[in-house]
Short mmCIF file of C-alpha atoms and ligand atoms in Angstrom, two decimals:
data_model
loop_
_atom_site.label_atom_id
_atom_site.label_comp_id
_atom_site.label_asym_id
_atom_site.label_seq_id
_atom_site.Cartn_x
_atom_site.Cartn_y
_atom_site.Cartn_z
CA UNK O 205 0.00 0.00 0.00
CA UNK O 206 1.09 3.02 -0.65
CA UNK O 207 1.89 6.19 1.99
CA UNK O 208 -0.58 8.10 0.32
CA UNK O 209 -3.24 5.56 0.49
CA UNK O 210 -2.04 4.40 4.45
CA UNK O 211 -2.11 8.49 4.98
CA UNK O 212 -5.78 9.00 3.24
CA UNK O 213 -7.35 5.77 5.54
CA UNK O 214 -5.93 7.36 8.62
CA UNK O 215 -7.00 10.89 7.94
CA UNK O 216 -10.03 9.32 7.11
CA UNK O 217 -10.41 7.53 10.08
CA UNK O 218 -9.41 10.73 12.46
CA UNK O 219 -12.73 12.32 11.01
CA UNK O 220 -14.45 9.25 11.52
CA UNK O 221 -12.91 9.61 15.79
CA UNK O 222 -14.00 12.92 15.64
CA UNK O 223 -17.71 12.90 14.45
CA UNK O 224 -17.98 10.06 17.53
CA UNK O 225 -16.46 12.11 19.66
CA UNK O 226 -18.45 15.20 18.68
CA UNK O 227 -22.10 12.55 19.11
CA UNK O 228 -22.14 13.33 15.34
CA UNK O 229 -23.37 11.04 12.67
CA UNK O 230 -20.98 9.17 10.83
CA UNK O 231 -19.94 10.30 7.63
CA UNK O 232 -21.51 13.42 7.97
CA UNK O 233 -17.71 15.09 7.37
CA UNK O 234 -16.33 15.28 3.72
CA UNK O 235 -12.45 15.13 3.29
CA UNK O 236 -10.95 17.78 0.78
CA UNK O 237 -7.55 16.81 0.16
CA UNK O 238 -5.19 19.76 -0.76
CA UNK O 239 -2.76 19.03 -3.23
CA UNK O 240 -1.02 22.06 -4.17
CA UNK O 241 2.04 21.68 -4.91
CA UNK O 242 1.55 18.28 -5.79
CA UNK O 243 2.36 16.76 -8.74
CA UNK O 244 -0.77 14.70 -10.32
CA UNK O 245 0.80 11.16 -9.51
CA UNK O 246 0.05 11.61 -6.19
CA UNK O 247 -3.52 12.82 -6.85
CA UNK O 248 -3.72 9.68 -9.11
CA UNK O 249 -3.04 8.13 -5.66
CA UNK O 250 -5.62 9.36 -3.80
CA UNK O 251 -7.80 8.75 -6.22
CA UNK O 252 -7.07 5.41 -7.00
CA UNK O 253 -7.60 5.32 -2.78
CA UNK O 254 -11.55 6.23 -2.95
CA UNK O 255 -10.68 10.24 -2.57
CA UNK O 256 -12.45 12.28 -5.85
CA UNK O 257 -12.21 16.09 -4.02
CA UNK O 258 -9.22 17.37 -4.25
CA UNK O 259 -8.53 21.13 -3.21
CA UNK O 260 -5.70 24.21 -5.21
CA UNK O 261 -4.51 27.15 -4.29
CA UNK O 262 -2.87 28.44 -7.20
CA UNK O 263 -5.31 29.38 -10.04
CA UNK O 264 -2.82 28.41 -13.08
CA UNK O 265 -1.09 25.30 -11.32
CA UNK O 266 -4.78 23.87 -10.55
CA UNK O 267 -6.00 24.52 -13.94
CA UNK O 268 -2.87 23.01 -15.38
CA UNK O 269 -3.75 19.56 -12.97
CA UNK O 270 -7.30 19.80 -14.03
CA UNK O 271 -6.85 19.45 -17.95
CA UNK O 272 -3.86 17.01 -17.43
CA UNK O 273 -6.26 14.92 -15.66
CA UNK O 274 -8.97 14.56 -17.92
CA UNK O 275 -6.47 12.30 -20.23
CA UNK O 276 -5.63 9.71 -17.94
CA UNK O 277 -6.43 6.62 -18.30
CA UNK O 278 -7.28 5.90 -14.16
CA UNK O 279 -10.26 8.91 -14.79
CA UNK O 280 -13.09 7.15 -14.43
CA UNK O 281 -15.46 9.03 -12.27
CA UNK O 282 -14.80 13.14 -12.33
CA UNK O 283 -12.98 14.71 -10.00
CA UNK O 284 -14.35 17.65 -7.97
CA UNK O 285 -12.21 20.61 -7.75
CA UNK O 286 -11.94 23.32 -5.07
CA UNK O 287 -10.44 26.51 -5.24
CA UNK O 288 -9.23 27.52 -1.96
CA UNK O 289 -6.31 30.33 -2.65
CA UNK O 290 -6.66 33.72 -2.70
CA UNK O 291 -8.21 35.55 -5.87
CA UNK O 292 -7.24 38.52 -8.11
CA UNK O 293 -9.97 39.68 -10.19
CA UNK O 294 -7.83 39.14 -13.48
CA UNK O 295 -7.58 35.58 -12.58
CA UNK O 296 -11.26 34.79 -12.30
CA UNK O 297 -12.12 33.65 -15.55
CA UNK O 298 -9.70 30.69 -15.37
CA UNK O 299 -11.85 29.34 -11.87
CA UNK O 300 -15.02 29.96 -13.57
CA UNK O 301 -14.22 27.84 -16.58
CA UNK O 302 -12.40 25.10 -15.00
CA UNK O 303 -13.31 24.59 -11.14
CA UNK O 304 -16.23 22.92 -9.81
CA UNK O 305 -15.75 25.37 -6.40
CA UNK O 306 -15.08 28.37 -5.46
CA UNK O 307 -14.28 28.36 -1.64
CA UNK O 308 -12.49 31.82 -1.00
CA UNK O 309 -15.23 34.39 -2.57
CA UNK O 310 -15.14 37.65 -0.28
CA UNK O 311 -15.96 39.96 -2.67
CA UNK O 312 -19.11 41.46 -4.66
CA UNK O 313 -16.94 42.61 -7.92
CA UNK O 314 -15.49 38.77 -7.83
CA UNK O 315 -18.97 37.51 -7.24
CA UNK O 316 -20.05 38.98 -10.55
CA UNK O 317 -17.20 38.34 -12.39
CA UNK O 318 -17.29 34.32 -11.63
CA UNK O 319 -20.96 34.30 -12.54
CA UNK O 320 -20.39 36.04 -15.74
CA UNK O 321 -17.38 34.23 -16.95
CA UNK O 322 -19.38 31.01 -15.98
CA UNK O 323 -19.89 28.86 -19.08
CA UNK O 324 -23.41 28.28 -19.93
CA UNK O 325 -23.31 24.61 -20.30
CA UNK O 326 -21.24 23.70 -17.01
CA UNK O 327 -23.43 23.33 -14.05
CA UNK O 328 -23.34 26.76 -12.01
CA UNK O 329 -20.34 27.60 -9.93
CA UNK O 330 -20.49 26.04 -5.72
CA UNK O 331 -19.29 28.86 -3.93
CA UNK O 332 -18.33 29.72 0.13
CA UNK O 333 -18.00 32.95 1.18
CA UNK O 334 -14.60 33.19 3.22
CA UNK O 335 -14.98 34.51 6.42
CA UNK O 336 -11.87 36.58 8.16
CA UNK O 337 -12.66 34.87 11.15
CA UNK O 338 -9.81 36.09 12.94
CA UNK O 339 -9.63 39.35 12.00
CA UNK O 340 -6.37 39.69 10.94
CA UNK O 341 -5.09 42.46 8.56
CA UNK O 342 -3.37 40.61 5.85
CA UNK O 343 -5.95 37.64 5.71
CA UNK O 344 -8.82 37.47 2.84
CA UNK O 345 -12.32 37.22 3.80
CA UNK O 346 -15.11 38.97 5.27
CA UNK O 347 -16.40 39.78 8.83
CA UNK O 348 -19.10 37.81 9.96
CA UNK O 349 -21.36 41.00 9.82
CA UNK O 350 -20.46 41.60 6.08
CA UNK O 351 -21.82 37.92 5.50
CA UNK O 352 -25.33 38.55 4.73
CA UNK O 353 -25.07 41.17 2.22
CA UNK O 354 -22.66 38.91 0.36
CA UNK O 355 -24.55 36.18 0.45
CA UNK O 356 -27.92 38.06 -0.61
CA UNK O 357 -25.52 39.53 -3.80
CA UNK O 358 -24.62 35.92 -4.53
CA UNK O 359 -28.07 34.48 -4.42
CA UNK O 360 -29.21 36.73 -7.11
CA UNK O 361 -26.83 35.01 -9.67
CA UNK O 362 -28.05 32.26 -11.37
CA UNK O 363 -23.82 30.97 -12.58
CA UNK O 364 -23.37 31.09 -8.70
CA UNK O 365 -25.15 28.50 -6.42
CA UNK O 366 -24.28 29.39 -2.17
CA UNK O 367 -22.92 26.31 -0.24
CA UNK O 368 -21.67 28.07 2.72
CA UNK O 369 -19.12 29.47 4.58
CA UNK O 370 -15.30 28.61 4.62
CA UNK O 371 -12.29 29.90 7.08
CA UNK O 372 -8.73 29.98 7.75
CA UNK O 373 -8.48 30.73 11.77
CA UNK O 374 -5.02 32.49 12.62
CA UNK O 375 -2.98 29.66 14.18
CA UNK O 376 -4.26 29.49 17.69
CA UNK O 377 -3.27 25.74 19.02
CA UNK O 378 -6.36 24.23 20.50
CA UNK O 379 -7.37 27.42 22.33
CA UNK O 380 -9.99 28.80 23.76
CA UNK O 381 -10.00 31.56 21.32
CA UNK O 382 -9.96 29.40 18.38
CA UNK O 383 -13.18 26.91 19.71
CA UNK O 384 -14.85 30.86 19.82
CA UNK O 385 -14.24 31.69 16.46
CA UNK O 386 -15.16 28.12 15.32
CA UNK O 387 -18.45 28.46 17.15
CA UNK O 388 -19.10 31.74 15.96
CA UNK O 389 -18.98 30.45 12.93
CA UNK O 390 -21.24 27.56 13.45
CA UNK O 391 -23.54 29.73 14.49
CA UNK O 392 -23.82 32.02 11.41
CA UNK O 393 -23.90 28.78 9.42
CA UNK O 394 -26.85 28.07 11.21
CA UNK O 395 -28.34 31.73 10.49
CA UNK O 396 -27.51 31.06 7.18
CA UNK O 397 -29.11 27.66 6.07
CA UNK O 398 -32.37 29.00 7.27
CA UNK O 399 -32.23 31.27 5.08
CA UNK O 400 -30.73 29.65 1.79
CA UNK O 401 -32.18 25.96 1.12
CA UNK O 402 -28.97 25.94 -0.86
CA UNK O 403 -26.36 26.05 1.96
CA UNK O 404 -25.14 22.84 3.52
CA UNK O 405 -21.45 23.34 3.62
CA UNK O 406 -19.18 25.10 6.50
CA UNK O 407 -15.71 24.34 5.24
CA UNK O 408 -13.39 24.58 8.87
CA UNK O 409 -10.35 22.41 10.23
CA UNK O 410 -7.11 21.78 9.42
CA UNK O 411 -5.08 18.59 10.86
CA UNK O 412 -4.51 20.23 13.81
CA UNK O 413 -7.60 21.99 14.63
CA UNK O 414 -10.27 19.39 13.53
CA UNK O 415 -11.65 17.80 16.06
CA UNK O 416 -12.93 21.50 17.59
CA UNK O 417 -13.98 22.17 14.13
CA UNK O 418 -15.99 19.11 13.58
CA UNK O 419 -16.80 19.62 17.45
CA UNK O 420 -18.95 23.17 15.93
CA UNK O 421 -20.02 21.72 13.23
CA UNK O 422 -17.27 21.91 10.21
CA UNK O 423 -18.87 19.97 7.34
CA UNK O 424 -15.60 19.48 5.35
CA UNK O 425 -11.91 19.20 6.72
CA UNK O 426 -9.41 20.55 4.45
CA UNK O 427 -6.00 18.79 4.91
CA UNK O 428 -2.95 18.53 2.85
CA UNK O 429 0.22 17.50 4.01
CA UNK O 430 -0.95 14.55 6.38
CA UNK O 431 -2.07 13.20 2.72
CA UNK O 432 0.71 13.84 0.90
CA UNK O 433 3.86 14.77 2.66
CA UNK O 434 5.20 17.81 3.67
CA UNK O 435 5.53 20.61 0.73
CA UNK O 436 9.59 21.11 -0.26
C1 LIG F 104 -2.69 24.47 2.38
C2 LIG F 104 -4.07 24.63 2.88
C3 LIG F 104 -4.68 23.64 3.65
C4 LIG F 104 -3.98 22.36 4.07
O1 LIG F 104 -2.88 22.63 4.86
P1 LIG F 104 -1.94 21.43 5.38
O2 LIG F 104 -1.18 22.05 6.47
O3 LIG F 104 -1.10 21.02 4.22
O4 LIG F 104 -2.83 20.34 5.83
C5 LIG F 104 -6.00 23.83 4.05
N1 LIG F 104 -6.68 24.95 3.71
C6 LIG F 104 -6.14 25.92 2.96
C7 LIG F 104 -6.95 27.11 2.61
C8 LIG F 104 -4.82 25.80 2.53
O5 LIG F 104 -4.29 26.78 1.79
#
C-alpha cells in the first residue's frame, strides 16, 4: 500500500474519531484533500484510494492539474475541484471555466465576475464565502457582519449557487479563542441555512484543529500534508 493511500485511511479515520467524539453522525464530514504543490501522480493516488475532491490554491497550477487529468487513463469518475487560494480579479475567468468550487469568494466585484465568466453549459459555480474569522489584517475574507449582504448579492446570480461558509483561523493551538471563532462560525452557518435551502457546507479544520472544528459543526476538513507529505 502506498503512503498516500495508508495516509488517506488514517486521515479518514481521524474524522471518523471525531464525528464520535463530537455525538455526530458518521460520515456526515467530507475530506478535501489539498494538493497544491503536488504533482498529479500523487492525486492519481488518492484517487485510485476512494478520494475524488481534491482542493488548489494556485489558479494556473490547478488549472494546469485539471486538464492534465482529464487524459488519464485511471479517470473514471470526475474529480471535484476546489479553489481555496486567494483571488485577483484578473484571474477569475480561469476558476469559472475550470473549477467545480469556489471556496475563498469575499468579494461582490469577484462575485459577478465568476458568474459572468461562468460557461453556460457547465453546471453553475459552488461557492463559500470566506470569512476573516480572525480578523487579521493581511488575511482574505469577510467579517461575519459583512456575511449577509454577500450572500444576498450571490443568491441573485443564477452561474453562482451558495454552499456556505469557509475559514482559515489564525494559528491558535487548540485554544480557547480558536473553539470561539469556530463556534461563531457555526452559528452564522446556522443563520444562514435557514435562510438559503442551498447552503449545507461550512468548510473549517485543518489537521490540527479538527476535532474542535468538527466539534462546531465543520462539514468538510481541508487537509494537505498529512495526505501527501510535507511541501519542499
Ligand atoms: C494548504 C491549505 C490547507 C492544508 O494545509 P496542510 O497544512 O497542508 O494540511 C488547508 N486549507 C487551505 C486554505 C490551505 O491553503
Amino acid at each position: 500500500m502506498s503512503s498516500i493511500t495508508q495516509a488517506l485511511q488514517f486521515v479518514n479515520h481521524q474524522i471518523q474519531q471525531a464525528l464520535a467524539q463530537a455525538h455526530r453522525p458518521a460520515n456526515s464530514v467530507d475530506l478535501l484533500a489539498v494538493s497544491k504543490t503536488k504533482p498529479l501522480s500523487d492525486i492519481a493516488q488518492a484517487y485510485q484510494a476512494g478520494q475524488r475532491r481534491f482542493g488548489e490554491n494556485y489558479v494556473q497550477e490547478g488549472v494546469d492539474k485539471i486538464l492534465e487529468s482529464r487524459q488519464q487513463a485511471w479517470l473514471n469518475e470526475p474529480i471535484e475541484w476546489h479553489f481555496i487560494g486567494p483571488l485577483q480579479s484578473n484571474k477569475t475567468r480561469l476558476v469559472a471555466e475550470h473549477f467545480d468550487w469556489m471556496q475563498t469568494l469575499d468579494r461582490a466585484k469577484i462575485a459577478d465576475r465568476l458568474a459572468a465568466q461562468r460557461p453556460e453549459q457547465m453546471a453553475p459555480l459552488q461557492v463559500c464565502i470566506q470569512v476573516n474569522i480572525s480578523q487579521e489584517q493581511a488575511k482574505s475574507g469577510v467579517s461575519l457582519a459583512e456575511v449577509d449582504a454577500l450572500a444576498a448579492h450571490i443568491a441573485q446570480q443564477p452561474q453562482l449557487n451558495l454552499r456556505g461558509l469557509m475559514a482559515i483561523p489564525q494559528n491558535l493551538g487548540q485554544g480557547q479563542a480558536l473553539a470561539e471563532q469556530f463556534k461563531a462560525m457555526g452559528e452564522k452557518f446556522a443563520e444562514l441555512q435557514q435562510q438559503y435551502a442551498s447552503v449545507d457546507t461550512l468548510s473549517m479544520g485543518m489537521s490540527g484543529d479538527m476535532q474542535l472544528a468538527i466539534n462546531h459543526g465543520s462539514t468538510m476538513v481541508r487537509v494537505g500534508s498529512a495526505i501527501f507529505g510535507q511541501r519542499g
